[in-house]
XYZ file of N, CA and C in Angstrom:
183
model
N 12.539 -51.385 -66.539
C 11.525 -51.306 -67.583
C 11.795 -50.429 -69.069
N 12.397 -49.462 -68.864
C 12.624 -48.942 -69.879
C 13.545 -49.201 -70.837
N 14.834 -50.260 -70.208
C 15.781 -50.964 -71.265
C 14.819 -52.039 -71.473
N 14.050 -52.709 -71.399
C 13.157 -53.775 -71.704
C 12.407 -53.075 -73.369
N 11.946 -51.872 -72.715
C 11.073 -51.427 -73.752
C 11.944 -50.881 -74.885
N 13.150 -50.281 -74.749
C 14.125 -50.166 -75.977
C 14.627 -50.917 -76.153
N 14.596 -52.123 -75.573
C 15.234 -53.162 -76.472
C 14.286 -53.928 -77.577
N 13.336 -53.753 -77.389
C 11.691 -54.088 -77.880
C 11.706 -53.005 -79.163
N 12.177 -51.719 -79.087
C 11.603 -51.075 -80.080
C 10.572 -50.233 -79.572
N 10.165 -50.643 -78.465
C 8.543 -49.763 -77.909
C 8.933 -48.379 -77.703
N 9.820 -47.800 -77.609
C 10.258 -46.414 -77.733
C 10.125 -45.700 -79.098
N 10.156 -46.632 -80.222
C 9.919 -45.710 -81.412
C 8.392 -45.701 -81.568
N 7.620 -45.973 -80.899
C 6.157 -45.782 -81.127
C 5.752 -44.187 -81.191
N 5.047 -43.824 -82.163
C 5.004 -42.401 -82.798
C 3.378 -42.134 -81.607
N 3.544 -40.712 -81.430
C 2.258 -40.138 -81.098
C 1.307 -39.936 -82.505
N 0.177 -39.130 -82.285
C -0.419 -38.671 -83.260
C 0.087 -38.763 -84.715
N -0.284 -39.075 -85.722
C 0.626 -39.588 -86.905
C 0.847 -38.189 -87.515
N 0.254 -37.040 -86.858
C 0.722 -35.479 -87.588
C 1.591 -35.186 -86.905
N 2.084 -35.732 -85.655
C 3.251 -35.416 -84.854
C 4.504 -35.602 -85.146
N 3.858 -37.187 -84.902
C 5.340 -38.049 -85.354
C 6.434 -38.321 -83.978
N 6.186 -37.541 -83.117
C 6.926 -37.765 -81.844
C 7.196 -38.862 -81.212
N 8.238 -39.579 -80.889
C 8.574 -40.530 -80.230
C 8.865 -40.260 -78.667
N 8.700 -41.239 -77.639
C 9.406 -41.037 -76.630
C 10.450 -39.904 -76.053
N 11.494 -40.424 -76.914
C 12.408 -39.499 -76.564
C 12.333 -37.803 -77.043
N 11.555 -37.938 -77.878
C 10.948 -36.337 -78.507
C 10.579 -35.422 -76.951
N 9.318 -36.356 -76.371
C 8.559 -35.595 -75.561
C 9.770 -35.835 -74.229
N 9.915 -36.683 -73.926
C 11.227 -36.363 -72.841
C 11.729 -35.213 -72.789
N 12.418 -34.866 -74.063
C 13.222 -33.863 -74.560
C 12.504 -32.267 -74.355
N 11.476 -32.226 -74.580
C 10.441 -31.495 -74.515
C 10.365 -30.883 -73.292
N 9.767 -32.021 -72.421
C 9.415 -31.786 -70.925
C 10.816 -31.535 -70.290
N 11.646 -31.832 -70.567
C 12.894 -31.499 -69.803
C 13.189 -32.293 -68.664
N 12.900 -34.056 -69.142
C 12.776 -34.883 -68.324
C 14.083 -35.378 -68.195
N 15.270 -35.179 -67.797
C 16.602 -35.413 -67.969
C 16.962 -37.102 -67.615
N 16.318 -37.568 -66.793
C 16.232 -39.162 -66.246
C 15.900 -40.109 -67.240
N 14.833 -39.625 -67.965
C 14.293 -40.275 -68.941
C 15.027 -40.555 -70.245
N 15.529 -39.110 -71.044
C 16.384 -38.573 -71.839
C 17.618 -39.583 -71.686
N 18.541 -39.725 -70.362
C 19.694 -40.235 -70.410
C 19.148 -41.847 -70.477
N 18.202 -42.393 -70.388
C 17.631 -43.626 -70.577
C 17.321 -44.091 -71.786
N 16.913 -42.979 -72.397
C 16.963 -43.255 -73.927
C 17.818 -43.199 -75.140
N 18.554 -42.284 -74.658
C 19.817 -41.799 -75.246
C 20.264 -42.973 -76.629
N 20.598 -43.878 -76.068
C 21.330 -44.769 -77.037
C 20.137 -45.492 -77.896
N 19.057 -44.723 -77.925
C 17.808 -45.148 -79.174
C 18.421 -44.426 -80.137
N 17.299 -44.160 -81.163
C 17.484 -43.438 -82.180
C 17.624 -41.903 -82.033
N 18.542 -41.425 -81.746
C 18.012 -39.851 -81.330
C 18.283 -39.233 -82.807
N 17.859 -39.735 -83.820
C 18.112 -39.002 -84.787
C 16.963 -38.914 -85.821
N 15.694 -39.658 -84.996
C 14.111 -39.721 -85.356
C 14.242 -38.439 -85.571
N 13.312 -37.745 -86.399
C 12.911 -36.693 -86.564
C 11.002 -36.956 -86.313
N 10.501 -35.654 -86.151
C 9.148 -35.684 -86.203
C 8.791 -34.954 -87.060
N 7.642 -34.620 -87.354
C 6.519 -33.815 -88.647
C 7.380 -32.379 -89.303
N 8.137 -31.724 -88.217
C 8.763 -30.845 -88.439
C 10.274 -31.076 -88.984
N 10.726 -32.175 -88.840
C 11.771 -32.342 -89.037
C 12.985 -32.258 -87.926
N 12.631 -31.977 -86.994
C 13.251 -31.710 -85.649
C 13.618 -32.987 -85.081
N 14.913 -32.998 -84.572
C 15.308 -34.306 -83.535
C 14.959 -34.170 -82.365
N 15.342 -35.251 -81.388
C 15.110 -34.680 -79.808
C 15.948 -33.667 -79.818
N 17.102 -33.991 -80.056
C 18.502 -32.783 -79.721
C 17.946 -31.409 -79.899
N 16.931 -31.259 -80.880
C 16.528 -29.792 -81.322
C 15.830 -29.315 -79.932
N 15.035 -30.293 -79.591
C 13.710 -29.856 -78.726
C 14.812 -29.537 -76.994
N 15.802 -30.260 -76.781
C 16.520 -30.407 -75.752
C 17.220 -28.949 -75.589
N 17.582 -28.775 -76.791
C 18.474 -27.435 -76.767
C 17.624 -26.493 -76.829
N 16.620 -26.060 -77.014
C 15.605 -25.345 -77.045
C 15.359 -24.972 -75.485
N 15.301 -25.690 -74.760
C 15.067 -25.544 -72.990
C 15.864 -25.171 -72.507
């Protein structure tokens, strides 16, 4: 299911417009390694409203 969502660009859906987080941002924030591994081929350079990429959140944990 994640592969299909990734192929269709659904992973790019953002949360509330003021946060601009996508699924990869949230997976990194929550420490969900399995989901991060599934989504890592998506746009890992996507930035949230603070200019942070998912990698920044992953490194904070």
